[in-house]
Amino acid sequence: MSKTAAMAVFVVTYSYTADAEHRSAVRPVHREWLGTLPNLLVSGPTDADGAVLVFEGASAAEVDATVDQDPFVTDGSIVAERRTVGWTVVGGSLKDAFPTA
């Protein structure tokens, strides 16, 4: 992870629809897509029906444009709700690994 003044950290949260079987069928292509993203810092499912994705980016709009390409999003029936927020990392053992705005 590079620390660049022009970059910031953004957290994207997904809430999934109830169709876990369909989500499981699309998951391999979703995970393959995640593996192509150089600005994705970390991601994974939550213990509820959702996920968290943490990106480095210049703006929320840039991150949203990336996430718009996620197979879970383009499918149209997996992600019920999506939210993108800026996140300022100020503490914790990994804080120096994240870019600062």
Short mmCIF file of N, CA and C in Angstrom, two decimals:
data_model
loop_
_atom_site.label_atom_id
_atom_site.label_comp_id
_atom_site.label_asym_id
_atom_site.label_seq_id
_atom_site.Cartn_x
_atom_site.Cartn_y
_atom_site.Cartn_z
N MET A 1 0.84 -1.17 0.00
CA MET A 1 0.00 0.00 0.00
C MET A 1 0.88 1.23 0.00
N SER A 2 0.63 2.08 -0.91
CA SER A 2 1.42 3.30 -0.98
C SER A 2 0.77 4.39 -0.15
N LYS A 3 1.59 5.24 0.41
CA LYS A 3 1.08 6.38 1.17
C LYS A 3 1.28 7.61 0.29
N THR A 4 0.21 8.07 -0.32
CA THR A 4 0.24 9.19 -1.23
C THR A 4 -0.75 10.23 -0.75
N ALA A 5 -0.32 11.49 -0.72
CA ALA A 5 -1.19 12.55 -0.23
C ALA A 5 -2.47 12.67 -1.03
N ALA A 6 -2.44 12.34 -2.32
CA ALA A 6 -3.61 12.48 -3.18
C ALA A 6 -4.62 11.35 -2.98
N MET A 7 -4.23 10.31 -2.28
CA MET A 7 -5.12 9.17 -2.11
C MET A 7 -5.74 9.17 -0.71
N ALA A 8 -6.91 8.61 -0.62
CA ALA A 8 -7.62 8.49 0.64
C ALA A 8 -8.15 7.07 0.76
N VAL A 9 -8.71 6.75 1.91
CA VAL A 9 -9.28 5.43 2.15
C VAL A 9 -10.80 5.55 2.15
N PHE A 10 -11.44 4.58 1.49
CA PHE A 10 -12.90 4.54 1.41
C PHE A 10 -13.36 3.14 1.79
N VAL A 11 -14.43 3.09 2.57
CA VAL A 11 -15.04 1.83 2.98
C VAL A 11 -16.36 1.68 2.23
N VAL A 12 -16.51 0.55 1.56
CA VAL A 12 -17.75 0.22 0.86
C VAL A 12 -18.40 -0.92 1.63
N THR A 13 -19.67 -0.76 1.95
CA THR A 13 -20.40 -1.84 2.60
C THR A 13 -21.50 -2.33 1.67
N TYR A 14 -21.67 -3.63 1.66
CA TYR A 14 -22.75 -4.27 0.91
C TYR A 14 -23.72 -4.91 1.91
N SER A 15 -25.00 -4.82 1.62
CA SER A 15 -26.02 -5.65 2.26
C SER A 15 -26.59 -6.51 1.14
N TYR A 16 -26.61 -7.80 1.36
CA TYR A 16 -27.05 -8.73 0.32
C TYR A 16 -28.54 -9.02 0.40
N THR A 17 -29.09 -9.45 -0.73
CA THR A 17 -30.45 -9.96 -0.78
C THR A 17 -30.45 -11.35 -0.12
N ALA A 18 -31.61 -11.93 0.03
CA ALA A 18 -31.73 -13.21 0.72
C ALA A 18 -31.31 -14.41 -0.12
N ASP A 19 -31.04 -14.24 -1.40
CA ASP A 19 -30.77 -15.36 -2.29
C ASP A 19 -29.31 -15.83 -2.19
N ALA A 20 -29.00 -16.54 -1.11
CA ALA A 20 -27.63 -17.01 -0.86
C ALA A 20 -27.17 -18.01 -1.91
N GLU A 21 -28.08 -18.80 -2.44
CA GLU A 21 -27.71 -19.80 -3.45
C GLU A 21 -27.20 -19.12 -4.72
N HIS A 22 -27.90 -18.10 -5.17
CA HIS A 22 -27.46 -17.37 -6.36
C HIS A 22 -26.15 -16.64 -6.09
N ARG A 23 -26.02 -16.05 -4.92
CA ARG A 23 -24.79 -15.35 -4.54
C ARG A 23 -23.61 -16.32 -4.58
N SER A 24 -23.81 -17.53 -4.08
CA SER A 24 -22.75 -18.54 -4.10
C SER A 24 -22.35 -18.91 -5.52
N ALA A 25 -23.31 -18.92 -6.43
CA ALA A 25 -23.02 -19.25 -7.83
C ALA A 25 -22.18 -18.16 -8.50
N VAL A 26 -22.39 -16.91 -8.13
CA VAL A 26 -21.67 -15.78 -8.74
C VAL A 26 -20.35 -15.50 -8.01
N ARG A 27 -20.20 -15.99 -6.79
CA ARG A 27 -19.03 -15.68 -5.96
C ARG A 27 -17.68 -15.92 -6.65
N PRO A 28 -17.46 -17.02 -7.38
CA PRO A 28 -16.14 -17.21 -8.00
C PRO A 28 -15.74 -16.08 -8.95
N VAL A 29 -16.65 -15.61 -9.78
CA VAL A 29 -16.31 -14.52 -10.69
C VAL A 29 -16.15 -13.21 -9.93
N HIS A 30 -16.92 -13.02 -8.87
CA HIS A 30 -16.78 -11.84 -8.00
C HIS A 30 -15.38 -11.83 -7.37
N ARG A 31 -14.94 -12.95 -6.83
CA ARG A 31 -13.62 -13.01 -6.19
C ARG A 31 -12.50 -12.88 -7.22
N GLU A 32 -12.70 -13.42 -8.40
CA GLU A 32 -11.71 -13.23 -9.47
C GLU A 32 -11.57 -11.75 -9.80
N TRP A 33 -12.70 -11.05 -9.91
CA TRP A 33 -12.70 -9.61 -10.18
C TRP A 33 -11.98 -8.86 -9.07
N LEU A 34 -12.26 -9.19 -7.81
CA LEU A 34 -11.58 -8.54 -6.69
C LEU A 34 -10.06 -8.66 -6.81
N GLY A 35 -9.60 -9.80 -7.28
CA GLY A 35 -8.17 -10.05 -7.43
C GLY A 35 -7.49 -9.19 -8.47
N THR A 36 -8.26 -8.53 -9.30
CA THR A 36 -7.68 -7.67 -10.35
C THR A 36 -7.54 -6.22 -9.91
N LEU A 37 -7.98 -5.88 -8.72
CA LEU A 37 -8.06 -4.48 -8.29
C LEU A 37 -6.83 -4.04 -7.50
N PRO A 38 -5.97 -3.22 -8.09
CA PRO A 38 -4.78 -2.79 -7.36
C PRO A 38 -5.09 -1.83 -6.21
N ASN A 39 -6.24 -1.18 -6.25
CA ASN A 39 -6.58 -0.21 -5.20
C ASN A 39 -7.45 -0.80 -4.09
N LEU A 40 -7.73 -2.09 -4.15
CA LEU A 40 -8.47 -2.76 -3.07
C LEU A 40 -7.47 -3.14 -1.98
N LEU A 41 -7.67 -2.60 -0.78
CA LEU A 41 -6.75 -2.86 0.32
C LEU A 41 -7.09 -4.14 1.06
N VAL A 42 -8.39 -4.36 1.29
CA VAL A 42 -8.84 -5.55 2.02
C VAL A 42 -10.34 -5.68 1.78
N SER A 43 -10.84 -6.91 1.83
CA SER A 43 -12.29 -7.12 1.68
C SER A 43 -12.67 -8.46 2.29
N GLY A 44 -13.96 -8.60 2.56
CA GLY A 44 -14.45 -9.87 3.05
C GLY A 44 -15.89 -9.77 3.52
N PRO A 45 -16.52 -10.94 3.68
CA PRO A 45 -17.91 -10.95 4.13
C PRO A 45 -18.01 -10.59 5.61
N THR A 46 -19.17 -10.06 5.97
CA THR A 46 -19.46 -9.81 7.38
C THR A 46 -20.19 -11.02 7.94
N ASP A 47 -20.37 -11.05 9.26
CA ASP A 47 -21.09 -12.17 9.84
C ASP A 47 -22.60 -12.05 9.62
N ALA A 48 -23.03 -10.91 9.13
CA ALA A 48 -24.41 -10.74 8.66
C ALA A 48 -24.39 -10.98 7.15
N ASP A 49 -25.49 -10.77 6.48
CA ASP A 49 -25.52 -10.95 5.03
C ASP A 49 -25.01 -9.69 4.34
N GLY A 50 -23.69 -9.57 4.29
CA GLY A 50 -23.09 -8.40 3.66
C GLY A 50 -21.60 -8.56 3.54
N ALA A 51 -20.93 -7.45 3.19
CA ALA A 51 -19.48 -7.46 3.03
C ALA A 51 -18.95 -6.06 3.25
N VAL A 52 -17.64 -6.00 3.49
CA VAL A 52 -16.91 -4.75 3.61
C VAL A 52 -15.74 -4.81 2.65
N LEU A 53 -15.57 -3.73 1.88
CA LEU A 53 -14.45 -3.59 0.97
C LEU A 53 -13.76 -2.27 1.29
N VAL A 54 -12.45 -2.28 1.43
CA VAL A 54 -11.71 -1.06 1.76
C VAL A 54 -10.79 -0.75 0.58
N PHE A 55 -10.96 0.46 0.06
CA PHE A 55 -10.22 0.90 -1.13
C PHE A 55 -9.36 2.11 -0.83
N GLU A 56 -8.31 2.25 -1.62
CA GLU A 56 -7.54 3.48 -1.71
C GLU A 56 -8.02 4.16 -2.99
N GLY A 57 -8.27 5.46 -2.92
CA GLY A 57 -8.74 6.15 -4.12
C GLY A 57 -8.65 7.65 -3.97
N ALA A 58 -8.85 8.33 -5.08
CA ALA A 58 -8.81 9.79 -5.09
C ALA A 58 -10.13 10.39 -4.62
N SER A 59 -11.23 9.65 -4.81
CA SER A 59 -12.55 10.17 -4.43
C SER A 59 -13.53 9.02 -4.27
N ALA A 60 -14.63 9.30 -3.59
CA ALA A 60 -15.70 8.31 -3.46
C ALA A 60 -16.27 7.98 -4.83
N ALA A 61 -16.36 8.98 -5.70
CA ALA A 61 -16.89 8.74 -7.05
C ALA A 61 -16.01 7.77 -7.82
N GLU A 62 -14.70 7.88 -7.67
CA GLU A 62 -13.77 6.96 -8.33
C GLU A 62 -13.98 5.53 -7.81
N VAL A 63 -14.09 5.40 -6.50
CA VAL A 63 -14.31 4.08 -5.90
C VAL A 63 -15.65 3.52 -6.35
N ASP A 64 -16.69 4.35 -6.36
CA ASP A 64 -18.00 3.89 -6.82
C ASP A 64 -17.96 3.42 -8.27
N ALA A 65 -17.21 4.11 -9.11
CA ALA A 65 -17.09 3.70 -10.52
C ALA A 65 -16.43 2.32 -10.62
N THR A 66 -15.48 2.05 -9.74
CA THR A 66 -14.85 0.73 -9.71
C THR A 66 -15.86 -0.32 -9.24
N VAL A 67 -16.53 -0.04 -8.14
CA VAL A 67 -17.47 -1.00 -7.55
C VAL A 67 -18.66 -1.25 -8.48
N ASP A 68 -18.99 -0.28 -9.31
CA ASP A 68 -20.07 -0.48 -10.29
C ASP A 68 -19.78 -1.67 -11.22
N GLN A 69 -18.51 -2.07 -11.33
CA GLN A 69 -18.12 -3.17 -12.21
C GLN A 69 -18.10 -4.53 -11.51
N ASP A 70 -18.33 -4.55 -10.21
CA ASP A 70 -18.33 -5.80 -9.45
C ASP A 70 -19.43 -6.72 -9.98
N PRO A 71 -19.11 -7.97 -10.30
CA PRO A 71 -20.15 -8.90 -10.75
C PRO A 71 -21.31 -9.03 -9.76
N PHE A 72 -21.05 -8.87 -8.46
CA PHE A 72 -22.15 -8.88 -7.50
C PHE A 72 -23.07 -7.69 -7.70
N VAL A 73 -22.54 -6.58 -8.19
CA VAL A 73 -23.35 -5.38 -8.45
C VAL A 73 -24.00 -5.47 -9.82
N THR A 74 -23.23 -5.82 -10.85
CA THR A 74 -23.78 -5.86 -12.21
C THR A 74 -24.85 -6.93 -12.36
N ASP A 75 -24.80 -7.97 -11.54
CA ASP A 75 -25.82 -9.01 -11.58
C ASP A 75 -27.21 -8.43 -11.33
N GLY A 76 -27.29 -7.44 -10.46
CA GLY A 76 -28.55 -6.77 -10.19
C GLY A 76 -29.46 -7.42 -9.17
N SER A 77 -29.11 -8.63 -8.70
CA SER A 77 -30.00 -9.29 -7.75
C SER A 77 -29.27 -9.79 -6.50
N ILE A 78 -28.04 -9.32 -6.29
CA ILE A 78 -27.26 -9.79 -5.14
C ILE A 78 -27.10 -8.70 -4.08
N VAL A 79 -26.68 -7.52 -4.49
CA VAL A 79 -26.45 -6.42 -3.55
C VAL A 79 -27.74 -5.61 -3.43
N ALA A 80 -28.34 -5.65 -2.25
CA ALA A 80 -29.58 -4.92 -2.01
C ALA A 80 -29.30 -3.46 -1.68
N GLU A 81 -28.18 -3.22 -0.99
CA GLU A 81 -27.83 -1.86 -0.59
C GLU A 81 -26.31 -1.74 -0.56
N ARG A 82 -25.83 -0.58 -0.99
CA ARG A 82 -24.39 -0.33 -1.03
C ARG A 82 -24.15 1.08 -0.49
N ARG A 83 -23.08 1.22 0.27
CA ARG A 83 -22.73 2.54 0.82
C ARG A 83 -21.22 2.72 0.72
N THR A 84 -20.79 3.91 0.33
CA THR A 84 -19.38 4.25 0.26
C THR A 84 -19.14 5.47 1.15
N VAL A 85 -18.17 5.35 2.06
CA VAL A 85 -17.83 6.46 2.94
C VAL A 85 -16.32 6.60 3.02
N GLY A 86 -15.86 7.84 3.17
CA GLY A 86 -14.45 8.07 3.42
C GLY A 86 -14.11 7.64 4.84
N TRP A 87 -12.87 7.21 5.02
CA TRP A 87 -12.45 6.70 6.33
C TRP A 87 -11.06 7.23 6.63
N THR A 88 -10.92 7.92 7.74
CA THR A 88 -9.63 8.41 8.17
C THR A 88 -9.09 7.46 9.22
N VAL A 89 -8.01 6.78 8.89
CA VAL A 89 -7.41 5.80 9.80
C VAL A 89 -6.47 6.56 10.74
N VAL A 90 -6.77 6.54 12.04
CA VAL A 90 -5.95 7.28 12.99
C VAL A 90 -5.34 6.42 14.10
N GLY A 91 -5.75 5.17 14.19
CA GLY A 91 -5.22 4.34 15.26
C GLY A 91 -5.19 2.88 14.89
N GLY A 92 -4.52 2.11 15.72
CA GLY A 92 -4.44 0.67 15.52
C GLY A 92 -3.07 0.25 15.01
N SER A 93 -2.80 -1.03 15.12
CA SER A 93 -1.48 -1.54 14.75
C SER A 93 -1.19 -1.46 13.25
N LEU A 94 -2.22 -1.32 12.43
CA LEU A 94 -2.01 -1.23 10.97
C LEU A 94 -2.15 0.19 10.43
N LYS A 95 -2.31 1.18 11.29
CA LYS A 95 -2.61 2.53 10.81
C LYS A 95 -1.56 3.07 9.86
N ASP A 96 -0.29 2.72 10.05
CA ASP A 96 0.76 3.24 9.18
C ASP A 96 0.77 2.58 7.81
N ALA A 97 0.02 1.51 7.65
CA ALA A 97 -0.06 0.83 6.36
C ALA A 97 -1.07 1.48 5.43
N PHE A 98 -1.92 2.35 5.97
CA PHE A 98 -2.96 2.98 5.17
C PHE A 98 -2.53 4.36 4.70
N PRO A 99 -3.00 4.75 3.51
CA PRO A 99 -2.68 6.10 3.03
C PRO A 99 -3.34 7.15 3.91
N THR A 100 -2.73 8.30 3.96
CA THR A 100 -3.30 9.42 4.71
C THR A 100 -3.69 10.51 3.73
N ALA A 101 -4.80 11.14 4.00
CA ALA A 101 -5.28 12.20 3.11
C ALA A 101 -4.64 13.52 3.46
#
